[in-house]
Amino acid sequence: MSGNMNLTLKVWRQKSNKDKGNFEEFKVNDISPDMSFLEMFDVLNEQLISKGNEPIAFDHDCREGICGMCSMFINGRPHGPKEGITTCQLHMRSFADGDTIIVEPWRANAFPVIKDLVVDRSAFDRIVSAGGFVSVNTGNAQDGNAIPISKNDADIAFAAAACIGCGACVAACKNASAMLFVSAKINQLAHLPQGQPERMQRARAMVHQMDKEGFGACTNTGACSAECPKEISLVNIAAMNCEFVKANVVDSHE
Amino acid sequence: MSLNSNIPEGKLEEKWIKYKSTVPLVNPSNKRNLEVLIIGSGLAGASAAASLAELGYKVKCFCFQDSPRRAHSIAAQGGINAAKNYQNDGDSIYRLFYDTIKGGDYRAREANVYRLAEISPNIIDQCVAQGVPFAREYGGMLSNRSFGGTQVQRTFYAAGQTGQQLLLGAYSALQRQIGMGNVQMYNRHEMLEIVKIEGKARGIIARNLITGELERHFGHAVLICSGGYGNVFYLSTNAMGSNATAAWKAHKSGAYFGNPCFTQIHPTCIPVSGDHQSKLTLMSESLRNDGRIWVPKKSNDNRNPNEIPEEERDYYLERRYPAFGNLVPRDVASRAAKERCDAGFGVGSSKMAVYLDFKFNMMRYGRVEANKMGIENPSENEILKLGKDVIKEKYGNLFDMYMQITGENPYETPMRIYPAVHYTMGGLWVDYNLMTTVPGLYSLGEANFSDHGANRLGASALMQGLADGYFVIPYTIGAYLANEISVKPESTDHQAFVDAENSVKETIEKLLSINGTKSVDHYHKKLGKVMWDKCGMARNAKGLQEAIDEIKVIRNEFWQNLRVTGKANEFNPELEKAGRVADFLELGELMCIDALHRNESCGGHFREESQTNEGEALRNDQEFSYVAAWEYSQNNWKLHKEELKFENIKIAQRSYK
Ligand SMILES: Cc1cc2nc3c(=O)[nH]c(=O)nc-3n(C[C@H](O)[C@H](O)[C@H](O)COP(=O)(O)OP(=O)(O)OC[C@H]3O[C@@H](n4cnc5c(N)ncnc54)[C@H](O)[C@@H]3O)c2cc1C
Ligand code: SF4
Ligand code: FES
C-alpha cells in the first residue's frame, strides 16, 4: 500500500567527523501517511541504493520510542513538530503533501557528528559513570519490601527515570546544556531511600563531569523540557540546583 | 560428542544450594589476571559484566548500539516475575517452577527452571537496591499484576516500561564498574568471529563500526549475551538491529544450537498496516489483565465495534478456555486469533485483526472509584471517566503508543491486534553452567535455549536474563576459570587470531564486491515472508520442505546479486545489515529443518499434522521429549538429543480449560 504524498527533503550529509558537511536535496514520492518518519527514510535509502548512491546514515533501533537511539532535528526541532514523541514515533500524517522538510543531526560540541545524521553521545555514559548509580554490589540487597516507599515518591522517581538518554534536550538548548538529562537522574535517586547515602557526592560528581564534557550552562529557557520526548519536567533542574548547592555546602564543611 | 547437561546430583531443591557451596573458587588475586569478554549489554550482558567486575575479573563488554543502555531489553514493557508471594495468593518457588515447565509444554530442563524460580526473589531485591522505581501501592509496598499462564499475581512492573527501568539499573551498575576501570566498554562494536585455541574459546574478532577496523581481543572466557533472533522473520517486535550473528558465529565455531524452531508469536501486537512496515509494535500482555478479546459473531462484519451489541460478540478465549480466559499462554492465544481470522471473523481493513476491548473493565474500575469517592448514582459517563483514569495510570504509555501508530483512540474504540513474532526460545545449547559445547564459551539471556521450553511465559525473559547475569554466571564461571588461573593471556598475534580475522575480512570483501542490483532489505523481506508463511504460527511437512528449498534459492541470489554501497573501512550500516542477513539466511534453514524433524506440536511449535480434535497442540512425548541440539559441520547439521527427564512434575497434556 503506497500513499500519495510527494515531499522534498533537505538532509545534512557529512562523510565523517573531519568532513565539513552540507545539505543535499532529495525528492520522495508516493509516501503513505501511515508510514513513520524513519520508514519514509527507508524508502529514500532504498531509492538511493537502487541508483548506486550511498544511503543516509541515521541512528535508530527500537522504533517505538524507548531506546533513545533515533535523533533527527526536523524543521528546526529535535524529534520533529509533535510534542512528547521521538523521531521514530513521528508519522507522515503529521506532514502535508508537497512539504519541504529539513533534517539535521543534533548539533552540540559535546556530540560530534560521526556521519550524516549520526552523532556521538558517549558523553552521557561518562556522566552516568561519574555518579549516576547506587553503589550496591550484586548480592548485597535486603528484601524489596523491607523499606516502604510512598507511592508518591515512587511515582516521582519513575517519572524522572523515564528519560531515554536521547539528547534532544541538548539539541534543543541554545547553550547545548545537558542539565535536563543530568537532573533527571539525580532527582530519581534523590527521591528514593536507596539513593540517600551518596546523594551529595552524586550531584557533585555528575555536574562536574557534565562541565568537563563541554556542555553549556543552563539559562532557564526551558526549550529542553518542551522538546523532551518523555516530557521530563523542568522541576528536575530546579531540584538539582538545590541538591548541588547543598552538596557544595556540605563539601565546604567536610 | 555426547551431550552432558552437567546437572548436579541430589534433590531438586538442594541442587543449586549444594552447587554454590561446593563450586571451586578463584581467589581475588587470580581473578585480576582472568579476562572475560562479554558480547551484549542487555539485561543478561550488563548484569553479568557488572557482577563479574565486582568480583574482580577483568571484563570487556561489547555492544553494537552507541550505548549499553540501548540494548533491546530496554523495550520490554509488561513486567518481571518473581516468586515473592507478597500477595499471599498461594505463590511459591515450586509453583513458579511448575507454571514455567507447564507453560513451556514440558520441553525445558527441570533443574534449570527450578534454579530460576529459586533465584527470582533475589532479583527483585537487587533491583530495588539499585533504585529501580517499581510500581508501589499506597502503603509503600511493591505492586503486582497477573500475566498469562498463571493464576497468581507475581509480576513486578514499572508502568509499561519495566525493561527500561531494569536495564537502566543494570546499566548504572555497569557504568559504575566502567568508571572504576574494571570494565572496558566497546560501544558501536560488533563481534564477528570467535577465536578458539586448542579447542577452547580464547577471544573474538570485533569490528569497530565507526572506523570499520577489525580488532582482536583475548579472553579466558567468552559470554554470548546477544539476545534473540526473531528478526529472521523480518517483521517482529524486536528492535531493528537485533540479530543472530554473534550466536551464529558461535554455532559455526562448534556450539550446538538448541531447539531453533521454537519461536514465540505474541498474540497482542499492532497489525501490519502496509508494505512499508519496518517493524511491529507489541501491546504488552499485561493489557490482557484488563482487556477482553473478541470478534463479531457474524463473519465479515463491517460495523463500528461500538455498534456491535454484546450478544453479537464472540469472546472466544473466554468461551474456549473458561479457567484462564483472556490469560491463556501466548501460543494458545495467538493460534486462537489466527483461527478466528482464517475463518473469516477478523476485523479492520485487512481483516487480519481481533479486538482488545477495555470498556468492561473501565466501567468496573469506574464504579469502584465512584464508591471510594462516595459519589451516589453516578452516570455512565462519570463512571467511564473515572475508569479511564485508572486505565491511564496503568497503561498510559501503551495507549499513547497505540494512538501514535494507528491514529485511533483506544480509550474510545477497542484496539485492533494481531499476533507477531516476538521471542525465540531456541538458542545456543548450554549446560547447567550456561556453558555451550565449546569449553569457555557461555551463553546467557535470550541467546541461549535454556529455560522456557517450547513457549515462554510472559514476564519470564527479564527474570531469566537477570538470573543468568547477576546470580548464575558469577558462580558457574568459577567452576571453569578455577582451572585456568595459570593460563597467560595469549598474544593476539597467535595464528588463531590471524586466521579468524582473515575469515572476517574475506566475508566483508565478498559482500562488498558482489555489486549486484538488490538491496539487503530486499532479501531480508523475502526470507521473512517464507519464514512467516511456512515456519510461522502453523507448520506442516510440505510447507517446511518447500521453505528449505526456497531459502536456499534466496541465499544463492543474495550472494550473487546483492548490492552493498560504501566501503569496509568506514561507518557503513548497509554492510552491517548485510552480514546479519547473510547469517539469518543460514539460520532460517536450520529453523525449518528443526521444525520439520519435530513431528509433534508443542508450545509455540504447531505442526498441523499433530493436533487434538479441538485443534489444540498435541505433544508426542514418546518420541520427542528431548532438546534438539544441532551440530554444524560443512554447511550441514547433525542432530544430538538431550533427553528430558521429569522427576518432580507429572507430565500431562496441557490444559487451560
Ligand atoms: C517489545 C518487547 C517487549 C518485551 N516485554 C517483556 C516483558 O514485559 N517481560 C519479559 O520478561 N520479557 C519481555 N520481552 C523479552 C525480553 O525483553 C528479552 O528477551 C530480553 O530483554 C533479552 O535480553 P538479553 O540481555 O538476552 O538481550 P538484548 O537485550 O537483546 O541485548 C543484546 C545485546 O547484545 C548486543 N549484541 C548483539 N549482537 C552483537 C554482536 N555481534 N556484537 C556485539 N554486540 C552484540 C546488543 O548490542 C545488545 O547489547 C520483551 C521483548 C520485546 C521485543
Ligand atoms: S531529558 Fe528528555 S530529551 Fe533529554 S535525554 Fe532524557 S529523554 Fe531525551
Ligand atoms: S528508535 Fe528507539 S527511540 Fe526511536
Tab-separated table of C-alpha atoms in Angstrom, chain B residues 60-394:
chain	number	residue	atom	x	y	z
B	60	LYS	CA	35.440	-6.254	28.347
B	61	CYS	CA	31.871	-5.703	27.192
B	62	PHE	CA	30.690	-5.139	23.609
B	63	CYS	CA	27.506	-3.804	22.071
B	64	PHE	CA	26.595	-2.565	18.609
B	65	GLN	CA	24.474	0.382	19.757
B	66	ASP	CA	26.022	3.711	20.732
B	67	SER	CA	25.474	2.996	24.413
B	68	PRO	CA	24.928	-0.138	26.512
B	69	ARG	CA	21.690	1.437	27.744
B	70	ARG	CA	20.075	0.974	24.328
B	71	ALA	CA	20.170	-2.833	24.227
B	72	HIS	CA	16.882	-4.288	23.154
B	73	SER	CA	15.942	-5.196	26.742
B	74	ILE	CA	15.087	-1.516	27.111
B	75	ALA	CA	11.876	-2.142	25.159
B	76	ALA	CA	10.393	-4.788	27.448
B	77	GLN	CA	7.091	-3.494	28.672
B	78	GLY	CA	4.983	-5.591	30.954
B	79	GLY	CA	6.970	-6.899	33.849
B	80	ILE	CA	9.177	-9.400	35.589
B	81	ASN	CA	8.086	-12.469	37.540
B	82	ALA	CA	9.293	-13.435	40.980
B	83	ALA	CA	8.029	-15.970	43.498
B	84	LYS	CA	7.760	-13.497	46.348
B	85	ASN	CA	4.196	-14.349	47.285
B	86	TYR	CA	3.724	-10.768	48.510
B	87	GLN	CA	0.062	-11.063	47.537
B	88	ASN	CA	-0.479	-14.075	49.782
B	89	ASP	CA	-2.262	-15.776	46.901
B	90	GLY	CA	-0.554	-19.128	47.061
B	91	ASP	CA	2.614	-18.458	45.115
B	92	SER	CA	5.809	-20.344	45.870
B	93	ILE	CA	9.082	-21.309	44.228
B	94	TYR	CA	7.571	-24.643	43.344
B	95	ARG	CA	4.551	-23.015	41.739
B	96	LEU	CA	6.651	-20.681	39.580
B	97	PHE	CA	8.765	-23.681	38.616
B	98	TYR	CA	5.653	-25.698	37.810
B	99	ASP	CA	3.975	-22.917	35.818
B	100	THR	CA	7.140	-22.402	33.766
B	101	ILE	CA	7.589	-26.093	32.921
B	102	LYS	CA	3.911	-26.469	32.085
B	103	GLY	CA	3.812	-23.180	30.155
B	104	GLY	CA	6.823	-24.411	28.159
B	105	ASP	CA	4.808	-27.510	27.285
B	106	TYR	CA	7.252	-29.840	29.043
B	107	ARG	CA	10.209	-29.149	26.852
B	108	ALA	CA	12.517	-27.453	29.391
B	109	ARG	CA	15.044	-28.842	31.842
B	110	GLU	CA	13.698	-29.225	35.385
B	111	ALA	CA	16.918	-28.368	37.225
B	112	ASN	CA	17.478	-25.092	35.364
B	113	VAL	CA	13.912	-23.941	35.744
B	114	TYR	CA	13.858	-24.707	39.445
B	115	ARG	CA	17.035	-22.686	39.928
B	116	LEU	CA	15.473	-19.806	38.034
B	117	ALA	CA	12.412	-19.825	40.295
B	118	GLU	CA	14.640	-20.060	43.356
B	119	ILE	CA	16.696	-17.033	42.335
B	120	SER	CA	13.746	-14.917	41.235
B	121	PRO	CA	13.086	-13.192	44.607
B	122	ASN	CA	16.733	-12.035	44.857
B	123	ILE	CA	16.416	-10.275	41.522
B	124	ILE	CA	13.655	-8.009	42.782
B	125	ASP	CA	15.653	-7.209	45.905
B	126	GLN	CA	18.751	-6.385	43.879
B	127	CYS	CA	16.851	-4.117	41.521
B	128	VAL	CA	15.100	-2.270	44.349
B	129	ALA	CA	18.502	-1.710	45.979
B	130	GLN	CA	19.776	-0.148	42.746
B	131	GLY	CA	16.925	2.345	42.788
B	132	VAL	CA	14.673	0.753	40.176
B	133	PRO	CA	11.341	2.561	40.667
B	134	PHE	CA	8.903	-0.354	40.586
B	135	ALA	CA	5.208	0.411	40.901
B	136	ARG	CA	4.077	0.713	44.527
B	137	GLU	CA	0.828	0.548	46.417
B	138	TYR	CA	-0.333	3.429	48.626
B	139	GLY	CA	1.044	1.618	51.666
B	140	GLY	CA	4.502	1.799	50.129
B	141	MET	CA	4.745	-1.879	49.223
B	142	LEU	CA	5.605	-3.283	45.809
B	143	SER	CA	2.677	-3.802	43.484
B	144	ASN	CA	1.972	-6.923	41.392
B	145	ARG	CA	-0.156	-7.897	38.429
B	146	SER	CA	-1.051	-11.080	36.544
B	147	PHE	CA	0.434	-12.422	33.368
B	148	GLY	CA	-0.671	-15.232	31.097
B	149	GLY	CA	-0.422	-18.887	32.044
B	150	THR	CA	-0.611	-18.294	35.792
B	151	GLN	CA	-3.308	-17.884	38.414
B	152	VAL	CA	-1.316	-15.826	40.901
B	153	GLN	CA	-0.152	-12.214	40.845
B	154	ARG	CA	3.632	-12.399	40.770
B	155	THR	CA	4.580	-9.873	38.138
B	156	PHE	CA	6.503	-6.770	39.261
B	157	TYR	CA	6.418	-3.786	36.949
B	158	ALA	CA	7.200	-0.137	36.300
B	159	ALA	CA	4.197	1.058	34.267
B	160	GLY	CA	4.682	-0.284	30.734
B	161	GLN	CA	8.420	0.351	30.916
B	162	THR	CA	9.701	-2.445	33.090
B	163	GLY	CA	12.524	-3.453	30.761
B	164	GLN	CA	13.710	0.122	30.577
B	165	GLN	CA	13.874	0.504	34.330
B	166	LEU	CA	15.541	-2.867	34.896
B	167	LEU	CA	18.071	-2.233	32.152
B	168	LEU	CA	18.857	1.228	33.466
B	169	GLY	CA	19.505	-0.429	36.837
B	170	ALA	CA	21.915	-2.932	35.303
B	171	TYR	CA	23.397	-0.220	33.094
B	172	SER	CA	24.106	2.004	36.077
B	173	ALA	CA	25.846	-0.889	37.841
B	174	LEU	CA	27.840	-1.446	34.647
B	175	GLN	CA	28.715	2.242	34.213
B	176	ARG	CA	29.894	2.300	37.805
B	177	GLN	CA	32.334	-0.510	37.045
B	178	ILE	CA	33.387	1.218	33.834
B	179	GLY	CA	34.091	4.382	35.812
B	180	MET	CA	36.197	2.360	38.255
B	181	GLY	CA	38.184	0.910	35.365
B	182	ASN	CA	37.032	-2.667	35.986
B	183	VAL	CA	35.116	-2.949	32.731
B	184	GLN	CA	36.245	-1.690	29.363
B	185	MET	CA	33.201	-0.890	27.279
B	186	TYR	CA	33.230	-1.162	23.482
B	187	ASN	CA	30.182	0.642	22.110
B	188	ARG	CA	29.467	0.552	18.389
B	189	HIS	CA	31.428	-2.660	18.072
B	190	GLU	CA	30.178	-5.849	16.503
B	191	MET	CA	31.620	-9.236	17.321
B	192	LEU	CA	32.083	-11.151	14.078
B	193	GLU	CA	34.062	-14.243	14.997
B	194	ILE	CA	35.061	-16.493	17.883
B	195	VAL	CA	38.721	-17.357	18.296
B	196	LYS	CA	39.432	-20.858	19.532
B	197	ILE	CA	42.796	-22.120	20.707
B	198	GLU	CA	43.246	-25.804	21.468
B	199	GLY	CA	39.511	-26.301	21.440
B	200	LYS	CA	38.754	-23.574	23.981
B	201	ALA	CA	37.187	-20.165	23.373
B	202	ARG	CA	40.008	-17.649	23.755
B	203	GLY	CA	38.884	-14.493	22.080
B	204	ILE	CA	36.906	-12.680	19.458
B	205	ILE	CA	37.254	-10.565	16.372
B	206	ALA	CA	35.173	-7.384	16.561
B	207	ARG	CA	34.560	-4.660	14.009
B	208	ASN	CA	34.723	-1.064	15.163
B	209	LEU	CA	31.567	0.178	13.484
B	210	ILE	CA	32.756	3.773	13.269
B	211	THR	CA	36.111	3.174	11.577
B	212	GLY	CA	35.485	-0.284	10.143
B	213	GLU	CA	38.702	-1.509	11.734
B	214	LEU	CA	38.884	-5.168	12.783
B	215	GLU	CA	40.087	-5.714	16.339
B	216	ARG	CA	41.395	-8.794	18.154
B	217	HIS	CA	40.505	-9.344	21.799
B	218	PHE	CA	41.778	-12.108	24.046
B	219	GLY	CA	39.679	-13.615	26.853
B	220	HIS	CA	39.907	-16.614	29.170
B	221	ALA	CA	36.184	-17.000	28.630
B	222	VAL	CA	33.625	-15.514	26.228
B	223	LEU	CA	29.976	-14.892	27.106
B	224	ILE	CA	27.421	-14.593	24.302
B	225	CYS	CA	24.585	-12.393	25.606
B	226	SER	CA	23.452	-11.149	22.230
B	227	GLY	CA	19.677	-11.581	22.509
B	228	GLY	CA	17.160	-13.379	20.295
B	229	TYR	CA	16.841	-13.963	16.572
B	230	GLY	CA	13.178	-13.097	15.922
B	231	ASN	CA	14.258	-10.770	13.116
B	232	VAL	CA	14.830	-13.789	10.915
B	233	PHE	CA	11.143	-13.147	10.108
B	234	TYR	CA	11.975	-9.570	9.022
B	235	LEU	CA	8.878	-8.236	10.782
B	236	SER	CA	8.906	-8.781	14.524
B	237	THR	CA	8.614	-6.831	17.745
B	238	ASN	CA	12.389	-6.885	18.097
B	239	ALA	CA	14.497	-3.802	17.559
B	240	MET	CA	15.776	-3.202	14.042
B	241	GLY	CA	19.319	-4.173	14.970
B	242	SER	CA	18.520	-7.358	16.907
B	243	ASN	CA	20.291	-10.177	15.135
B	244	ALA	CA	21.723	-13.654	15.364
B	245	THR	CA	25.263	-13.036	14.189
B	246	ALA	CA	27.117	-13.486	17.481
B	247	ALA	CA	25.212	-16.664	18.319
B	248	TRP	CA	25.536	-17.911	14.760
B	249	LYS	CA	29.307	-17.412	14.667
B	250	ALA	CA	29.490	-19.271	17.974
B	251	HIS	CA	27.400	-22.046	16.455
B	252	LYS	CA	29.639	-22.310	13.441
B	253	SER	CA	32.639	-22.488	15.779
B	254	GLY	CA	31.256	-25.593	17.423
B	255	ALA	CA	28.488	-24.548	19.805
B	256	TYR	CA	25.359	-26.622	19.278
B	257	PHE	CA	22.116	-24.780	18.564
B	258	GLY	CA	19.178	-25.879	20.733
B	259	ASN	CA	15.570	-26.084	19.517
B	260	PRO	CA	15.986	-23.447	16.781
B	261	CYS	CA	12.364	-23.750	15.625
B	262	PHE	CA	10.860	-22.725	18.993
B	263	THR	CA	9.595	-19.238	18.245
B	264	GLN	CA	7.103	-17.237	20.224
B	265	ILE	CA	4.376	-15.451	18.338
B	266	HIS	CA	2.890	-12.844	20.652
B	267	PRO	CA	-0.893	-12.504	20.459
B	268	THR	CA	-1.231	-8.786	21.071
B	269	CYS	CA	0.631	-6.641	18.565
B	270	ILE	CA	-0.448	-3.765	16.355
B	271	PRO	CA	-1.408	-5.256	12.950
B	272	VAL	CA	0.610	-4.681	9.793
B	273	SER	CA	-0.562	-1.518	8.024
B	274	GLY	CA	1.256	-1.728	4.689
B	275	ASP	CA	4.308	-2.810	2.648
B	276	HIS	CA	6.397	-0.026	4.095
B	277	GLN	CA	6.209	-1.652	7.524
B	278	SER	CA	9.680	-1.976	9.062
B	279	LYS	CA	8.776	-3.499	12.403
B	280	LEU	CA	5.819	-4.469	14.547
B	281	THR	CA	4.904	-2.998	17.875
B	282	LEU	CA	3.908	-5.052	20.859
B	283	MET	CA	0.975	-4.160	23.051
B	284	SER	CA	2.055	-5.687	26.347
B	285	GLU	CA	0.487	-8.873	27.626
B	286	SER	CA	-0.343	-7.002	30.817
B	287	LEU	CA	-3.189	-5.438	28.823
B	288	ARG	CA	-4.919	-8.798	28.894
B	289	ASN	CA	-5.419	-8.225	32.634
B	290	ASP	CA	-7.998	-5.602	31.765
B	291	GLY	CA	-8.749	-6.048	28.096
B	292	ARG	CA	-11.183	-8.633	26.755
B	293	ILE	CA	-10.547	-10.158	23.354
B	294	TRP	CA	-13.408	-10.606	20.923
B	295	VAL	CA	-14.521	-10.742	17.299
B	296	PRO	CA	-18.040	-10.323	15.885
B	297	LYS	CA	-20.129	-13.487	15.812
B	298	LYS	CA	-21.033	-12.694	12.224
B	299	SER	CA	-18.263	-13.140	9.691
B	300	ASN	CA	-17.185	-10.138	7.645
B	301	ASP	CA	-18.981	-7.751	9.985
B	302	ASN	CA	-18.019	-4.211	8.955
B	303	ARG	CA	-19.869	-2.324	11.661
B	304	ASN	CA	-18.048	0.029	14.009
B	305	PRO	CA	-17.145	-2.125	17.056
B	306	ASN	CA	-19.015	0.172	19.426
B	307	GLU	CA	-22.193	-0.507	17.474
B	308	ILE	CA	-21.954	-4.271	17.798
B	309	PRO	CA	-24.186	-5.298	20.705
B	310	GLU	CA	-22.902	-7.514	23.483
B	311	GLU	CA	-24.810	-10.609	22.374
B	312	GLU	CA	-23.294	-10.412	18.890
B	313	ARG	CA	-19.724	-10.577	20.166
B	314	ASP	CA	-17.707	-13.746	20.490
B	315	TYR	CA	-15.286	-13.576	23.443
B	316	TYR	CA	-13.640	-16.643	22.013
B	317	LEU	CA	-10.900	-17.067	24.630
B	318	GLU	CA	-13.383	-16.911	27.482
B	319	ARG	CA	-15.597	-19.318	25.553
B	320	ARG	CA	-12.873	-21.863	24.764
B	321	TYR	CA	-10.794	-21.599	27.949
B	322	PRO	CA	-13.087	-20.711	30.843
B	323	ALA	CA	-10.456	-21.390	33.559
B	324	PHE	CA	-7.845	-18.961	32.193
B	325	GLY	CA	-9.961	-16.897	29.820
B	326	ASN	CA	-8.058	-13.946	28.374
B	327	LEU	CA	-4.970	-15.001	30.324
B	328	VAL	CA	-4.163	-18.221	28.485
B	329	PRO	CA	-0.491	-18.556	27.456
B	330	ARG	CA	0.694	-16.736	24.372
B	331	ASP	CA	0.881	-19.653	21.980
B	332	VAL	CA	-2.714	-20.615	22.751
B	333	ALA	CA	-3.989	-17.046	22.405
B	334	SER	CA	-2.134	-16.496	19.123
B	335	ARG	CA	-3.442	-19.640	17.484
B	336	ALA	CA	-6.976	-18.836	18.597
B	337	ALA	CA	-6.727	-15.396	16.954
B	338	LYS	CA	-5.403	-16.897	13.743
B	339	GLU	CA	-8.186	-19.487	13.770
B	340	ARG	CA	-10.899	-16.782	14.019
B	341	CYS	CA	-9.320	-14.614	11.299
B	342	ASP	CA	-8.734	-17.549	8.947
B	343	ALA	CA	-12.387	-18.486	9.445
B	344	GLY	CA	-13.432	-15.032	8.246
B	345	PHE	CA	-14.260	-13.292	11.534
B	346	GLY	CA	-11.303	-10.905	11.510
B	347	VAL	CA	-11.798	-7.120	11.792
B	348	GLY	CA	-10.256	-3.938	10.425
B	349	SER	CA	-9.428	-3.168	6.806
B	350	SER	CA	-7.095	-6.144	6.396
B	351	LYS	CA	-9.450	-8.494	8.299
B	352	MET	CA	-6.352	-9.832	9.997
B	353	ALA	CA	-7.058	-8.453	13.448
B	354	VAL	CA	-9.199	-9.014	16.547
B	355	TYR	CA	-10.433	-6.547	19.163
B	356	LEU	CA	-8.875	-5.961	22.574
B	357	ASP	CA	-11.553	-4.087	24.459
B	358	PHE	CA	-11.177	-2.204	27.747
B	359	LYS	CA	-14.688	-0.861	28.155
B	360	PHE	CA	-15.894	-3.578	30.525
B	361	ASN	CA	-13.047	-3.084	32.979
B	362	MET	CA	-13.105	0.692	32.642
B	363	MET	CA	-16.671	0.540	33.872
B	364	ARG	CA	-15.742	-1.859	36.661
B	365	TYR	CA	-12.884	0.380	37.869
B	366	GLY	CA	-15.028	3.455	37.421
B	367	ARG	CA	-17.667	2.044	39.765
B	368	VAL	CA	-15.042	1.226	42.404
B	369	GLU	CA	-13.627	4.762	42.173
B	370	ALA	CA	-17.104	6.293	42.382
B	371	ASN	CA	-17.736	4.246	45.520
B	372	LYS	CA	-14.435	5.313	47.042
B	373	MET	CA	-15.312	8.951	46.390
B	374	GLY	CA	-18.797	8.475	47.733
B	375	ILE	CA	-20.476	9.580	44.508
B	376	GLU	CA	-24.082	8.414	44.652
B	377	ASN	CA	-25.812	7.183	41.491
B	378	PRO	CA	-23.002	8.167	39.155
B	379	SER	CA	-23.941	8.453	35.495
B	380	GLU	CA	-22.473	6.060	32.956
B	381	ASN	CA	-20.283	8.878	31.634
B	382	GLU	CA	-18.981	9.722	35.072
B	383	ILE	CA	-18.136	6.082	35.696
B	384	LEU	CA	-16.418	5.786	32.361
B	385	LYS	CA	-14.357	8.873	33.001
B	386	LEU	CA	-13.187	7.624	36.389
B	387	GLY	CA	-12.443	4.222	34.863
B	388	LYS	CA	-10.421	5.790	32.082
B	389	ASP	CA	-8.193	7.477	34.633
B	390	VAL	CA	-7.437	4.141	36.258
B	391	ILE	CA	-6.620	2.525	32.924
B	392	LYS	CA	-4.493	5.510	32.004
B	393	GLU	CA	-2.464	5.220	35.163
B	394	LYS	CA	-1.818	1.525	34.480
